[in-house]
Coordinates of N, CA, C and O in Angstrom, one line a residue:
X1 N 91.4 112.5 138.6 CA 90.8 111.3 139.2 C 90.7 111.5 140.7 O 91.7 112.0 141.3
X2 N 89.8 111.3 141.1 CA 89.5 110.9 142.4 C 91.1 110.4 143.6 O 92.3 110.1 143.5
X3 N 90.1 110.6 144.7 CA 91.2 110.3 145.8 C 90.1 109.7 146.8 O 88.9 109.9 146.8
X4 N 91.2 108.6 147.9 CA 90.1 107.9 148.6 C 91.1 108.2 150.1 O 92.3 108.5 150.0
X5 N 90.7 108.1 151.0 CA 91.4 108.0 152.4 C 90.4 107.2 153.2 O 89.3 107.5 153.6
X6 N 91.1 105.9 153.5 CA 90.3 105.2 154.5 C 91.0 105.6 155.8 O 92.1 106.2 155.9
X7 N 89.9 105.1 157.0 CA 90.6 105.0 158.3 C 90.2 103.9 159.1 O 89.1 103.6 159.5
X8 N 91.4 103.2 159.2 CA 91.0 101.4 159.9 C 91.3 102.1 161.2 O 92.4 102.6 161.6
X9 N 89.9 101.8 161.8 CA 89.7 101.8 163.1 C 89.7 100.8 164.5 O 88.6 100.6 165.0
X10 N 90.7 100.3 165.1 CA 90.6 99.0 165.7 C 89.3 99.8 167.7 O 89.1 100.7 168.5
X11 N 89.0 98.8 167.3 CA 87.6 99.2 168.1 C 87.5 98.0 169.5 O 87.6 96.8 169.2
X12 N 87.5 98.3 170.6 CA 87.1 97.4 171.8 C 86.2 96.5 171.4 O 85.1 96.9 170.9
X13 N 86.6 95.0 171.9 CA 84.8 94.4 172.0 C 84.0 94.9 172.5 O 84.1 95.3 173.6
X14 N 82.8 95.0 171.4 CA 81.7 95.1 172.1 C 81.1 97.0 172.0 O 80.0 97.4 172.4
X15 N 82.1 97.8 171.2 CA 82.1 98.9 171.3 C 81.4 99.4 170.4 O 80.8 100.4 170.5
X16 N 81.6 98.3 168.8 CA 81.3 98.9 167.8 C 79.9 99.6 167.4 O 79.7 100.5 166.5
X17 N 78.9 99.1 168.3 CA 77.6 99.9 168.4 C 77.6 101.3 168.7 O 76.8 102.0 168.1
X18 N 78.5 102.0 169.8 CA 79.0 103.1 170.1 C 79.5 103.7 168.9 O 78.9 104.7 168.5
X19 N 80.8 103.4 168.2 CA 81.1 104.1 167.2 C 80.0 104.3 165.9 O 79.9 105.4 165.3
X20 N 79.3 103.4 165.5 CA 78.3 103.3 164.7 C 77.5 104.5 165.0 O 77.5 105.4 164.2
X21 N 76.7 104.5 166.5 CA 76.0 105.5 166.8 C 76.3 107.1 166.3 O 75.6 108.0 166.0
X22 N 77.8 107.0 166.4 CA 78.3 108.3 167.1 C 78.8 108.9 165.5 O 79.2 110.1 165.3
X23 N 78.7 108.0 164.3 CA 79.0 108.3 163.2 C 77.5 108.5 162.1 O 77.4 109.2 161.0
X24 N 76.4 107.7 162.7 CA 74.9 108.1 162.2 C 74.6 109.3 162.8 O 73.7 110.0 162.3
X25 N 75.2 109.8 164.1 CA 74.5 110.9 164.4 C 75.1 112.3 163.7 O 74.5 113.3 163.8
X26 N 76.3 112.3 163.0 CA 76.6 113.1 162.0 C 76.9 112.6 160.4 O 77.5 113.3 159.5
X27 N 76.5 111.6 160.2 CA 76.3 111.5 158.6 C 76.5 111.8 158.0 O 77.2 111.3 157.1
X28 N 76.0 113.3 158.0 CA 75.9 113.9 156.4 C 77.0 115.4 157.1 O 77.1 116.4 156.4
X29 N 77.3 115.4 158.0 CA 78.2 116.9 158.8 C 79.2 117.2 157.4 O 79.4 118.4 157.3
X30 N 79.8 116.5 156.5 CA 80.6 116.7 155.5 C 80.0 116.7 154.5 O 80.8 116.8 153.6
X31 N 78.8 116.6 154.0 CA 78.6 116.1 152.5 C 78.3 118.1 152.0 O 77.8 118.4 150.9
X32 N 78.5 119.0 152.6 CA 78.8 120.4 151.6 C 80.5 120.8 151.8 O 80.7 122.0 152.1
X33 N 81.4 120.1 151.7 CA 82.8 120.6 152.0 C 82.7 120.4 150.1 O 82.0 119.7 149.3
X34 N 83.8 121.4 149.9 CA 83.7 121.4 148.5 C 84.8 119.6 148.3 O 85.5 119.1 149.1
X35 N 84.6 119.3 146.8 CA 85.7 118.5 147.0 C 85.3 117.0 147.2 O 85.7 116.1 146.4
X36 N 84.3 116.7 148.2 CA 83.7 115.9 149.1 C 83.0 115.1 148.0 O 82.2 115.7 147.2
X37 N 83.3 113.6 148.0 CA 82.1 112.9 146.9 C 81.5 111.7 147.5 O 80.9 111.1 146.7
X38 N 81.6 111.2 149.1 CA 81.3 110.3 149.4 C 82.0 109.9 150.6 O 83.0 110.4 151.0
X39 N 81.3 108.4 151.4 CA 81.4 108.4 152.7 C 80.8 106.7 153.0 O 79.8 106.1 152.6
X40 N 81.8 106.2 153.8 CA 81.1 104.9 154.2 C 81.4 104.7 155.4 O 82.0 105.5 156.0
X41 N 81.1 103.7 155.8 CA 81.4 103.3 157.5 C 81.3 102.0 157.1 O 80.1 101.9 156.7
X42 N 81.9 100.8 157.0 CA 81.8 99.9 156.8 C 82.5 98.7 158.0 O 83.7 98.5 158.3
X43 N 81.5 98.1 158.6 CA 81.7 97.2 159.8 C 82.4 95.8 159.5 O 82.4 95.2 158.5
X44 N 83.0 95.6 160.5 CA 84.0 94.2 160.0 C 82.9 93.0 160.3 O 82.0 93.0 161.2
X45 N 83.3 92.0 159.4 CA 83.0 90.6 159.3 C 83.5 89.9 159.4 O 83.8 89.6 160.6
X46 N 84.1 89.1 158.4 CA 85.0 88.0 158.4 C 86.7 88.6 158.2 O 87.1 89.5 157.5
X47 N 87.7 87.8 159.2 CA 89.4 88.2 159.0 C 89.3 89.0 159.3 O 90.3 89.5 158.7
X48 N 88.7 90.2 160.2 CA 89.2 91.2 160.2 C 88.0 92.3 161.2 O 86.9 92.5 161.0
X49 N 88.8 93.0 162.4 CA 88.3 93.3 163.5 C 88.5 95.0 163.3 O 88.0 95.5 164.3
X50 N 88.9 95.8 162.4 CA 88.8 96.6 162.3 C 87.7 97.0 161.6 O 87.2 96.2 160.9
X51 N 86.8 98.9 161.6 CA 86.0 98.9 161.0 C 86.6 100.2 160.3 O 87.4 100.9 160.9
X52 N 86.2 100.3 158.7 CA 86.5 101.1 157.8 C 86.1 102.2 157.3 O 85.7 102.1 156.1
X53 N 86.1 103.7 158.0 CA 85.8 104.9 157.6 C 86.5 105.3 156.1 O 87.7 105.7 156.1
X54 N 85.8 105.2 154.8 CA 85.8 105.3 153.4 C 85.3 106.2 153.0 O 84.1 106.1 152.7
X55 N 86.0 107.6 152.8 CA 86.2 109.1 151.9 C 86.6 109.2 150.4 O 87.7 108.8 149.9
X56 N 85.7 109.6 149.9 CA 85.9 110.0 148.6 C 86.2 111.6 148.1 O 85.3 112.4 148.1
X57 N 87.6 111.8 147.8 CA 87.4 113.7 147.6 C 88.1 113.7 146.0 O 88.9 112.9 145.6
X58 N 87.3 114.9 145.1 CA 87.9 114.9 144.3 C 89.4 115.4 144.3 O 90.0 115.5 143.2
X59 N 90.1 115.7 145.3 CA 91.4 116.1 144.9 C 92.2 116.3 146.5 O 91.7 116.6 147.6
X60 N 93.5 115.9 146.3 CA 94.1 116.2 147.7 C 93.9 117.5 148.2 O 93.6 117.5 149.4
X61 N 94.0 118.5 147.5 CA 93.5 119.6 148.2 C 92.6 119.5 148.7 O 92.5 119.7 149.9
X62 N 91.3 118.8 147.8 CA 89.8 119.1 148.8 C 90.1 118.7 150.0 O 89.8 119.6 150.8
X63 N 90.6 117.6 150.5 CA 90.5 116.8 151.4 C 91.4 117.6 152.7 O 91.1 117.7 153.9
X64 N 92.8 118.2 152.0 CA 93.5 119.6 153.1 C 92.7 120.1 153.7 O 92.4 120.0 154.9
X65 N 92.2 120.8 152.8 CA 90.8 122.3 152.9 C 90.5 121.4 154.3 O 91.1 121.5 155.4
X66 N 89.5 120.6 153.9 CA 88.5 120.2 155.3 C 89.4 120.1 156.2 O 89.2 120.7 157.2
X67 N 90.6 119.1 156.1 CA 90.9 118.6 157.4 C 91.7 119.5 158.5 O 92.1 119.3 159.7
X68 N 91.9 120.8 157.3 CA 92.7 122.2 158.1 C 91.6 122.6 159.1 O 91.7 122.9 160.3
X69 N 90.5 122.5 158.2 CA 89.4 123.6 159.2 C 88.4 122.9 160.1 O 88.2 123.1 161.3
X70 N 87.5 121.6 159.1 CA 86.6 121.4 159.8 C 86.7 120.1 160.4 O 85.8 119.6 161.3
X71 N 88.0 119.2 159.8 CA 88.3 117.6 159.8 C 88.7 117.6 161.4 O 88.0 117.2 162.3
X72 N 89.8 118.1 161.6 CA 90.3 118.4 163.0 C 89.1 118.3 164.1 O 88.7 117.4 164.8
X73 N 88.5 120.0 163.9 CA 87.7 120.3 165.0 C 86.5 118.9 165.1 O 85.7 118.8 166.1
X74 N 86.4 118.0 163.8 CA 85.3 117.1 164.0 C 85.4 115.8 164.8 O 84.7 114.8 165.2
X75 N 86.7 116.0 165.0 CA 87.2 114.6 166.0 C 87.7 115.4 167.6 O 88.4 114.9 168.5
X76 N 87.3 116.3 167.7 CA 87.2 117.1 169.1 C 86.0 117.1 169.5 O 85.2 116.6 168.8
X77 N 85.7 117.8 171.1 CA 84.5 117.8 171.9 C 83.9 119.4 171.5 O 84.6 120.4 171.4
X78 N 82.6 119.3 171.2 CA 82.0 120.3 170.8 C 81.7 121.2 171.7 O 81.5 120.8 172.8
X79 N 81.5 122.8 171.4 CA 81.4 123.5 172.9 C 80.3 122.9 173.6 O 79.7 122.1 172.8
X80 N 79.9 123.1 175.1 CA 78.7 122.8 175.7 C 78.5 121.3 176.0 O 77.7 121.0 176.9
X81 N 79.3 120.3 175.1 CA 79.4 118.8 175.1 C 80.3 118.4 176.2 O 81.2 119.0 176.7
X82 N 79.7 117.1 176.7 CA 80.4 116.8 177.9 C 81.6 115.9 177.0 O 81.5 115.5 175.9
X83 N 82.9 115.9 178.0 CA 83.7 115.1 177.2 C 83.7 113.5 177.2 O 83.3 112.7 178.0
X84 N 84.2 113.3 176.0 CA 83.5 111.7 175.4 C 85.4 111.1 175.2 O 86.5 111.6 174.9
X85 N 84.8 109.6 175.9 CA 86.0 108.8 175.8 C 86.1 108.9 174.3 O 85.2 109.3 173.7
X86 N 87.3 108.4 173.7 CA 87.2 107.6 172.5 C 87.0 106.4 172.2 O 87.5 105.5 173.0
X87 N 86.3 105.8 171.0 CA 85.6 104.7 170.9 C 87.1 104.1 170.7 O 87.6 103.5 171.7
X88 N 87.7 104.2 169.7 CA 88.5 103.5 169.3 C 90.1 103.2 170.1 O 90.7 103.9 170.8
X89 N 90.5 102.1 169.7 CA 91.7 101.7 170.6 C 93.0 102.5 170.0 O 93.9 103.0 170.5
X90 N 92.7 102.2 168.4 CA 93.5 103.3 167.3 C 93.3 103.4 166.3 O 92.3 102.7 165.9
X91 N 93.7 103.9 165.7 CA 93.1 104.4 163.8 C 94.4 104.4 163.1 O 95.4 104.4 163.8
X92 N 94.5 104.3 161.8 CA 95.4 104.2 161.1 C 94.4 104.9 159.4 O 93.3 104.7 158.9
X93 N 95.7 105.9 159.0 CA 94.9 106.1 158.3 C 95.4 105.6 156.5 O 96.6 105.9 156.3
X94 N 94.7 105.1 155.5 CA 95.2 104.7 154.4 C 94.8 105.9 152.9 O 94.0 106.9 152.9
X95 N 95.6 105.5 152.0 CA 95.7 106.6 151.1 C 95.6 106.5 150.1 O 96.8 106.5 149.9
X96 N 95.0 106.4 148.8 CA 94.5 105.6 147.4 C 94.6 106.8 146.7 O 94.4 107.9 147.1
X97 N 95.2 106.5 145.2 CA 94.3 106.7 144.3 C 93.3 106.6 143.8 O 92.6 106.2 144.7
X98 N 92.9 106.7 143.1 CA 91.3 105.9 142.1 C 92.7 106.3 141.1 O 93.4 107.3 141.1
X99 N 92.7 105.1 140.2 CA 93.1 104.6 138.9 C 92.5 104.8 138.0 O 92.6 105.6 137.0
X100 N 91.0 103.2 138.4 CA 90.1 102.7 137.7 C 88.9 102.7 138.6 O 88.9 102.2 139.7
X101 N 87.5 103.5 138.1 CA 86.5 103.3 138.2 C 85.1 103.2 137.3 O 84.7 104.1 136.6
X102 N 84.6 102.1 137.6 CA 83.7 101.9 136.9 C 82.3 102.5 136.7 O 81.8 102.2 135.6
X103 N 81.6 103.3 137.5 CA 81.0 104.2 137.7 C 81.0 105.4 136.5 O 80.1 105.5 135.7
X104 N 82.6 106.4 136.7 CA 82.6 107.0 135.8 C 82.4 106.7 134.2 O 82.9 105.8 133.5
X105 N 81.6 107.7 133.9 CA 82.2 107.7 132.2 C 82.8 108.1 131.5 O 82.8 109.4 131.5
X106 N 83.5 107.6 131.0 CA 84.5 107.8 129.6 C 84.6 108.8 128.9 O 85.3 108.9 128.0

């Protein structure tokens, strides 16, 4: 079964258009890590001021793999790039199973 790692991002007012930006402009930078089955960015609404980076990997290893090699270096400044504040005030990161999903088949 599956594995999920969110990351609750608490974000300045007013900022969240910045982080949005800065996560459409690499989208898809993970979707060939082996492992890798999905990806959300999900913006807060109601109760709740944090915004939710939602990973789907089939297995804890997949999810090692990347974050040894390519997860790290993707939350750093890239060569040639000027350096960039960070959007966020802090992150916290959460850790799931998949149990139950309804998607798969049987």
């Amino acid at each position: 079964m599956s594995i999920v790692k969110i990351n609750a991002i608490s974000v300045p007012e007013g900022a969240g258009s910045v982080l949005e930006e800065r996560f459409a402009a690499r989208k898809q930078a993970i979707d060939s890590q082996p492992g890798f089955e999905g990806f959300q960015l999900l913006r807060p609404t109601k109760g709740e001021d944090r915004y939710f980076v939602v990973t789907r990997w089939a297995d804890q290893e997949s999810y090692d793999a990347w974050w040894e090699s390519a997860g790290q270096a993707a939350h750093g400044q890239k060569d040639g790039e000027q350096p960039r504040k960070p959007v966020s005030d802090k992150a916290e990161l959460l850790e799931f199973d998949v149990v139950i999903d309804s998607l798969e088949q049987d």
